[in-house]
Amino acid sequence: MSMSKEKNGAGAKPDKTGTNKATRVEPVETPETEQAKTEQAKTEQAEPDRVEPDQPADDAPVTDADTEPAEPAEASAPAEPPSGWRRVVKLLRPHGTRSELLTGLLCLALGFALAVQVGQSTGDQLSSLRQDELVRLLDEVTQRADQLDAEVGDLEAIRDDLQSEDGRDQAARDLAEQRAEQEGILSGRLPAQGPGVEIRVTDGAKPLEAQALFNLLEELRNAGAEAIQVNGKRLVTTSYFVDSGGGVVLDGGAIASPYEWTAIGDPDTIDRALEIPGGALPRIREEGGEATTTRSERVDVDAVRIPGQPEHAEPVDPDAGK
């Protein structure tokens, strides 16, 4: 009986049916087990969970040290001041925007294209002329330059005479007389003589129009003619040609073919200017008329024209504006 009690003392109690029913056996805490639990708790508190450096914990606070970049180990040396050449290069460096630079390039290209076009058009005009025509133009330019040089010399001589005390009065009188003669010739008030040309123009099957005669007058003036008359009438700055029925009217009076012109000036220059292709005389011939030019060392322009009194223009006192 004693042995059966010891076997059943392990916690199994017989039920009413006579069978043994298993029950939960609680571990018995001994002083050794309590000491082991205490040491394990201290170890867990001393060693917290490790966080991998590549995978930071979500709850870890972000500090300023993590966001600020690391300071360089050594401070950079102070920058040297730019030299003179570097400043010049910096000033010359373009500072405009892309649109401004593009606009500048377009303007430059347009100016270059215009310059090339003007040069080509001028070269084409000259290249269309014959060799004798180019020589003629060169002679005209040379003669005009010589005339201007002579005028400069005359004016300098007059200036020197006026600056001298002895000949000041006489030079002033001579200058006044010279100007009066020049103004009288240019205005048509005085007759004139000198080298020049005589031109004869006649109608063809169809009478010439006033425009053809006016073009001839303009060509003579451009060629340097100083005194001009046609059919005994002096031509001045106010002269005009108009068509009237079947004829031409000059300054209010009718004139008819043949038209006899006399012009004082350099004969060679006037003749070459009138015969340039597309000039006054070639156009008259194209319209069916006839035109001939005769050079002469002396021609007379004896017709005079008394200038009328101006109705609106008045002289200005040179000292009024001072």
CSV table of C-alpha atoms in Angstrom, one decimal:
chain,number,residue,atom,x,y,z
A,1,MET,CA,0.0,0.0,0.0
A,2,SER,CA,2.8,2.3,0.7
A,3,MET,CA,4.3,1.9,-2.8
A,4,SER,CA,1.1,2.6,-4.6
A,5,LYS,CA,0.7,5.9,-2.7
A,6,GLU,CA,4.1,7.0,-3.7
A,7,LYS,CA,3.5,6.3,-7.4
A,8,ASN,CA,0.3,8.2,-7.3
A,9,GLY,CA,1.9,11.1,-5.4
A,10,ALA,CA,3.2,12.5,-8.6
A,11,GLY,CA,0.0,14.5,-9.0
A,12,ALA,CA,-2.3,11.9,-10.6
A,13,LYS,CA,-5.6,11.4,-8.8
A,14,PRO,CA,-7.9,8.5,-9.6
A,15,ASP,CA,-11.3,9.6,-10.9
A,16,LYS,CA,-14.5,8.0,-10.0
A,17,THR,CA,-14.1,5.5,-12.8
A,18,GLY,CA,-10.9,4.2,-11.3
A,19,THR,CA,-8.6,5.7,-14.0
A,20,ASN,CA,-5.9,8.2,-13.4
A,21,LYS,CA,-6.4,11.8,-14.9
A,22,ALA,CA,-3.3,13.8,-15.9
A,23,THR,CA,-3.0,17.3,-14.4
A,24,ARG,CA,-0.5,20.2,-15.2
A,25,VAL,CA,2.5,20.1,-13.1
A,26,GLU,CA,3.9,23.5,-12.2
A,27,PRO,CA,7.6,23.8,-12.1
A,28,VAL,CA,9.0,24.4,-8.7
A,29,GLU,CA,11.0,27.5,-8.4
A,30,THR,CA,14.2,27.1,-6.6
A,31,PRO,CA,16.7,29.7,-5.6
A,32,GLU,CA,18.9,28.7,-8.6
A,33,THR,CA,16.2,29.3,-11.2
A,34,GLU,CA,15.4,32.7,-9.8
A,35,GLN,CA,19.0,33.7,-9.9
A,36,ALA,CA,19.3,32.6,-13.6
A,37,LYS,CA,16.2,34.7,-14.6
A,38,THR,CA,17.7,37.8,-12.9
A,39,GLU,CA,21.0,37.5,-14.7
A,40,GLN,CA,19.2,37.0,-18.1
A,41,ALA,CA,17.1,40.2,-17.5
A,42,LYS,CA,20.3,42.2,-16.7
A,43,THR,CA,21.9,40.9,-19.9
A,44,GLU,CA,18.9,42.0,-22.1
A,45,GLN,CA,18.9,45.5,-20.5
A,46,ALA,CA,22.7,45.9,-21.0
A,47,GLU,CA,22.7,44.9,-24.7
A,48,PRO,CA,19.8,46.6,-26.6
A,49,ASP,CA,18.9,45.6,-30.1
A,50,ARG,CA,21.5,46.5,-32.6
A,51,VAL,CA,20.6,48.7,-35.5
A,52,GLU,CA,22.4,48.1,-38.8
A,53,PRO,CA,24.1,51.2,-40.1
A,54,ASP,CA,22.8,50.8,-43.6
A,55,GLN,CA,19.2,50.4,-42.4
A,56,PRO,CA,18.4,53.0,-39.7
A,57,ALA,CA,15.6,52.5,-37.4
A,58,ASP,CA,12.4,54.1,-38.3
A,59,ASP,CA,12.0,55.5,-34.8
A,60,ALA,CA,15.5,56.9,-34.5
A,61,PRO,CA,15.6,60.7,-34.3
A,62,VAL,CA,17.3,62.7,-37.1
A,63,THR,CA,19.9,65.0,-35.7
A,64,ASP,CA,21.7,68.0,-37.2
A,65,ALA,CA,24.9,66.1,-37.3
A,66,ASP,CA,23.3,63.6,-39.8
A,67,THR,CA,22.1,66.3,-42.2
A,68,GLU,CA,25.1,68.8,-42.2
A,69,PRO,CA,27.9,67.9,-44.6
A,70,ALA,CA,31.2,67.1,-43.1
A,71,GLU,CA,33.6,70.0,-42.8
A,72,PRO,CA,36.8,69.8,-44.9
A,73,ALA,CA,39.8,68.7,-43.0
A,74,GLU,CA,41.8,71.7,-44.1
A,75,ALA,CA,40.5,75.2,-44.8
A,76,SER,CA,40.8,76.2,-48.5
A,77,ALA,CA,43.4,78.8,-49.3
A,78,PRO,CA,42.0,82.4,-50.0
A,79,ALA,CA,41.5,83.0,-53.8
A,80,GLU,CA,44.0,85.2,-55.4
A,81,PRO,CA,42.7,88.5,-56.8
A,82,PRO,CA,42.2,88.4,-60.6
A,83,SER,CA,44.9,89.8,-62.7
A,84,GLY,CA,44.5,92.7,-65.2
A,85,TRP,CA,44.2,90.4,-68.2
A,86,ARG,CA,41.6,88.3,-66.5
A,87,ARG,CA,39.5,91.4,-65.7
A,88,VAL,CA,39.7,92.4,-69.4
A,89,VAL,CA,38.6,89.0,-70.5
A,90,LYS,CA,35.8,89.1,-68.0
A,91,LEU,CA,34.6,92.5,-69.3
A,92,LEU,CA,34.8,91.4,-73.0
A,93,ARG,CA,32.9,88.2,-72.2
A,94,PRO,CA,29.3,88.6,-73.5
A,95,HIS,CA,26.7,89.0,-70.8
A,96,GLY,CA,23.6,89.1,-72.9
A,97,THR,CA,20.8,86.6,-73.0
A,98,ARG,CA,20.5,84.0,-75.7
A,99,SER,CA,17.8,86.1,-77.5
A,100,GLU,CA,19.9,89.2,-77.4
A,101,LEU,CA,22.9,87.3,-78.9
A,102,LEU,CA,20.7,85.8,-81.6
A,103,THR,CA,19.3,89.2,-82.5
A,104,GLY,CA,22.8,90.7,-82.7
A,105,LEU,CA,23.9,87.9,-85.0
A,106,LEU,CA,20.9,88.4,-87.2
A,107,CYS,CA,21.6,92.1,-87.5
A,108,LEU,CA,25.2,91.4,-88.3
A,109,ALA,CA,24.2,89.0,-91.0
A,110,LEU,CA,21.7,91.4,-92.5
A,111,GLY,CA,24.2,94.2,-92.6
A,112,PHE,CA,26.8,92.0,-94.3
A,113,ALA,CA,24.2,90.9,-96.9
A,114,LEU,CA,23.2,94.5,-97.7
A,115,ALA,CA,26.8,95.5,-98.1
A,116,VAL,CA,27.5,92.7,-100.4
A,117,GLN,CA,24.4,93.4,-102.5
A,118,VAL,CA,25.3,97.1,-102.8
A,119,GLY,CA,28.8,96.3,-103.8
A,120,GLN,CA,27.6,93.8,-106.4
A,121,SER,CA,25.0,96.2,-107.9
A,122,THR,CA,27.7,99.0,-108.2
A,123,GLY,CA,30.1,96.6,-109.8
A,124,ASP,CA,27.4,95.4,-112.2
A,125,GLN,CA,26.7,98.9,-113.3
A,126,LEU,CA,30.3,99.7,-114.0
A,127,SER,CA,30.9,96.3,-115.6
A,128,SER,CA,28.1,97.0,-118.1
A,129,LEU,CA,30.0,100.0,-119.5
A,130,ARG,CA,32.5,99.8,-122.3
A,131,GLN,CA,36.2,100.6,-121.8
A,132,ASP,CA,36.0,104.0,-123.5
A,133,GLU,CA,33.0,104.9,-121.3
A,134,LEU,CA,34.9,104.0,-118.1
A,135,VAL,CA,37.9,106.1,-119.3
A,136,ARG,CA,35.5,109.0,-120.0
A,137,LEU,CA,34.0,108.8,-116.4
A,138,LEU,CA,37.5,108.6,-115.0
A,139,ASP,CA,38.5,111.7,-116.9
A,140,GLU,CA,35.5,113.6,-115.7
A,141,VAL,CA,36.2,112.8,-112.1
A,142,THR,CA,39.8,113.8,-112.5
A,143,GLN,CA,38.9,117.1,-114.2
A,144,ARG,CA,36.4,117.9,-111.5
A,145,ALA,CA,39.0,117.2,-108.8
A,146,ASP,CA,41.4,119.5,-110.6
A,147,GLN,CA,38.8,122.2,-110.7
A,148,LEU,CA,38.1,121.9,-107.0
A,149,ASP,CA,41.8,122.1,-106.3
A,150,ALA,CA,42.1,125.3,-108.4
A,151,GLU,CA,39.1,126.8,-106.5
A,152,VAL,CA,40.8,125.9,-103.2
A,153,GLY,CA,44.0,127.7,-104.3
A,154,ASP,CA,42.0,130.8,-105.3
A,155,LEU,CA,40.2,130.9,-102.0
A,156,GLU,CA,43.4,130.5,-100.1
A,157,ALA,CA,45.0,133.4,-102.0
A,158,ILE,CA,41.9,135.6,-101.3
A,159,ARG,CA,42.2,134.7,-97.7
A,160,ASP,CA,45.8,135.7,-97.5
A,161,ASP,CA,45.1,139.0,-99.2
A,162,LEU,CA,42.3,139.7,-96.7
A,163,GLN,CA,44.5,138.9,-93.8
A,164,SER,CA,47.3,141.3,-94.9
A,165,GLU,CA,46.8,144.9,-93.8
A,166,ASP,CA,48.2,146.5,-97.0
A,167,GLY,CA,46.1,144.7,-99.5
A,168,ARG,CA,43.0,144.3,-97.4
A,169,ASP,CA,40.9,147.1,-99.0
A,170,GLN,CA,42.0,146.3,-102.5
A,171,ALA,CA,41.4,142.6,-102.1
A,172,ALA,CA,37.9,143.3,-100.7
A,173,ARG,CA,37.1,145.4,-103.7
A,174,ASP,CA,38.4,142.8,-106.1
A,175,LEU,CA,36.5,140.1,-104.3
A,176,ALA,CA,33.3,142.1,-104.5
A,177,GLU,CA,33.7,142.7,-108.2
A,178,GLN,CA,34.5,139.1,-108.9
A,179,ARG,CA,31.5,137.9,-107.0
A,180,ALA,CA,29.3,140.4,-108.8
A,181,GLU,CA,30.5,139.1,-112.2
A,182,GLN,CA,30.1,135.4,-111.1
A,183,GLU,CA,26.6,136.1,-109.8
A,184,GLY,CA,25.7,138.0,-113.0
A,185,ILE,CA,26.8,135.2,-115.2
A,186,LEU,CA,25.2,132.5,-113.2
A,187,SER,CA,21.9,134.4,-112.9
A,188,GLY,CA,21.9,135.3,-116.6
A,189,ARG,CA,22.1,139.0,-116.0
A,190,LEU,CA,25.5,139.3,-117.8
A,191,PRO,CA,26.6,137.9,-121.2
A,192,ALA,CA,29.5,135.4,-121.1
A,193,GLN,CA,32.1,133.8,-123.4
A,194,GLY,CA,34.5,130.9,-123.0
A,195,PRO,CA,35.2,127.3,-124.1
A,196,GLY,CA,32.1,125.2,-124.6
A,197,VAL,CA,29.9,123.3,-127.0
A,198,GLU,CA,27.2,124.0,-129.6
A,199,ILE,CA,24.4,121.4,-129.9
A,200,ARG,CA,21.9,121.1,-132.7
A,201,VAL,CA,18.7,119.1,-132.0
A,202,THR,CA,16.0,118.5,-134.6
A,203,ASP,CA,12.7,116.7,-134.5
A,204,GLY,CA,12.2,113.4,-136.2
A,205,ALA,CA,9.0,112.1,-137.7
A,206,LYS,CA,7.4,112.9,-134.3
A,207,PRO,CA,8.1,116.2,-132.6
A,208,LEU,CA,10.2,116.0,-129.5
A,209,GLU,CA,8.5,116.5,-126.2
A,210,ALA,CA,9.4,119.1,-123.6
A,211,GLN,CA,10.8,116.3,-121.3
A,212,ALA,CA,13.5,115.5,-123.8
A,213,LEU,CA,14.7,119.1,-123.9
A,214,PHE,CA,14.5,119.4,-120.1
A,215,ASN,CA,16.7,116.3,-119.7
A,216,LEU,CA,19.2,117.9,-122.0
A,217,LEU,CA,19.3,121.0,-119.8
A,218,GLU,CA,19.8,118.9,-116.7
A,219,GLU,CA,22.6,117.0,-118.3
A,220,LEU,CA,24.4,120.2,-119.2
A,221,ARG,CA,24.1,121.5,-115.6
A,222,ASN,CA,25.4,118.3,-114.2
A,223,ALA,CA,28.3,118.4,-116.6
A,224,GLY,CA,29.4,121.8,-115.2
A,225,ALA,CA,27.9,124.2,-117.8
A,226,GLU,CA,28.1,127.7,-116.4
A,227,ALA,CA,26.0,129.6,-119.0
A,228,ILE,CA,23.4,128.1,-121.4
A,229,GLN,CA,21.1,129.5,-124.0
A,230,VAL,CA,18.8,127.9,-126.6
A,231,ASN,CA,17.3,129.6,-129.6
A,232,GLY,CA,18.5,133.0,-128.3
A,233,LYS,CA,16.9,132.6,-124.8
A,234,ARG,CA,19.0,132.5,-121.7
A,235,LEU,CA,18.4,129.5,-119.4
A,236,VAL,CA,18.5,130.2,-115.6
A,237,THR,CA,17.6,128.3,-112.5
A,238,THR,CA,13.9,129.1,-112.9
A,239,SER,CA,13.6,128.1,-116.6
A,240,TYR,CA,11.1,125.4,-117.6
A,241,PHE,CA,9.8,123.5,-120.6
A,242,VAL,CA,6.2,122.5,-121.2
A,243,ASP,CA,4.3,120.9,-124.1
A,244,SER,CA,1.8,123.1,-125.9
A,245,GLY,CA,-0.1,121.6,-128.7
A,246,GLY,CA,2.4,120.5,-131.3
A,247,GLY,CA,5.3,122.5,-129.9
A,248,VAL,CA,7.3,123.4,-126.8
A,249,VAL,CA,7.1,126.5,-124.6
A,250,LEU,CA,10.2,127.8,-122.9
A,251,ASP,CA,9.6,130.2,-120.0
A,252,GLY,CA,6.3,131.3,-121.5
A,253,GLY,CA,7.5,131.6,-125.1
A,254,ALA,CA,7.2,129.1,-127.9
A,255,ILE,CA,10.3,127.6,-129.5
A,256,ALA,CA,10.5,125.3,-132.5
A,257,SER,CA,12.9,122.8,-134.1
A,258,PRO,CA,15.8,123.0,-134.8
A,259,TYR,CA,16.9,123.7,-131.2
A,260,GLU,CA,20.2,125.5,-131.2
A,261,TRP,CA,22.0,125.1,-127.9
A,262,THR,CA,25.1,126.9,-126.7
A,263,ALA,CA,26.8,126.0,-123.4
A,264,ILE,CA,30.0,127.4,-121.8
A,265,GLY,CA,32.0,124.8,-119.9
A,266,ASP,CA,34.7,122.2,-120.4
A,267,PRO,CA,34.0,120.9,-123.9
A,268,ASP,CA,35.3,117.4,-123.4
A,269,THR,CA,33.5,116.9,-120.1
A,270,ILE,CA,30.2,118.1,-121.5
A,271,ASP,CA,30.5,116.1,-124.7
A,272,ARG,CA,31.2,112.8,-122.8
A,273,ALA,CA,28.4,113.4,-120.4
A,274,LEU,CA,25.9,113.9,-123.1
A,275,GLU,CA,26.9,110.8,-125.0
A,276,ILE,CA,26.8,108.4,-122.1
A,277,PRO,CA,24.5,105.5,-122.9
A,278,GLY,CA,21.1,106.3,-121.5
A,279,GLY,CA,21.9,110.0,-121.5
A,280,ALA,CA,20.1,113.0,-123.0
A,281,LEU,CA,21.3,112.8,-126.6
A,282,PRO,CA,21.0,108.9,-127.0
A,283,ARG,CA,17.4,109.2,-125.7
A,284,ILE,CA,16.6,111.9,-128.3
A,285,ARG,CA,18.0,109.7,-131.0
A,286,GLU,CA,15.9,106.7,-129.7
A,287,GLU,CA,12.8,108.9,-130.0
A,288,GLY,CA,13.6,109.6,-133.7
A,289,GLY,CA,15.3,113.0,-133.3
A,290,GLU,CA,18.7,114.0,-134.4
A,291,ALA,CA,21.5,115.5,-132.2
A,292,THR,CA,25.0,116.7,-133.0
A,293,THR,CA,27.6,118.3,-130.8
A,294,THR,CA,30.5,120.6,-131.8
A,295,ARG,CA,33.3,121.4,-129.4
A,296,SER,CA,34.9,124.8,-129.5
A,297,GLU,CA,37.5,126.8,-127.6
A,298,ARG,CA,35.3,129.8,-127.6
A,299,VAL,CA,31.5,130.2,-127.7
A,300,ASP,CA,29.4,133.2,-126.9
A,301,VAL,CA,26.3,133.3,-124.8
A,302,ASP,CA,25.0,136.8,-125.4
A,303,ALA,CA,21.4,136.4,-124.3
A,304,VAL,CA,20.7,137.9,-121.0
A,305,ARG,CA,17.9,137.5,-118.5
A,306,ILE,CA,17.0,140.1,-115.9
A,307,PRO,CA,16.1,138.3,-112.7
A,308,GLY,CA,12.7,139.2,-111.3
A,309,GLN,CA,12.1,140.6,-107.8
A,310,PRO,CA,11.5,137.9,-105.3
A,311,GLU,CA,8.0,138.0,-103.9
A,312,HIS,CA,8.5,135.9,-100.7
A,313,ALA,CA,12.2,135.5,-100.0
A,314,GLU,CA,14.0,138.2,-98.0
A,315,PRO,CA,17.7,138.5,-97.2
A,316,VAL,CA,18.8,137.6,-93.7
A,317,ASP,CA,21.2,139.8,-91.7
A,318,PRO,CA,24.3,137.7,-90.9
A,319,ASP,CA,24.6,139.3,-87.5
A,320,ALA,CA,20.9,138.8,-86.6
A,321,GLY,CA,21.5,135.4,-85.0
A,322,LYS,CA,24.5,136.5,-82.9
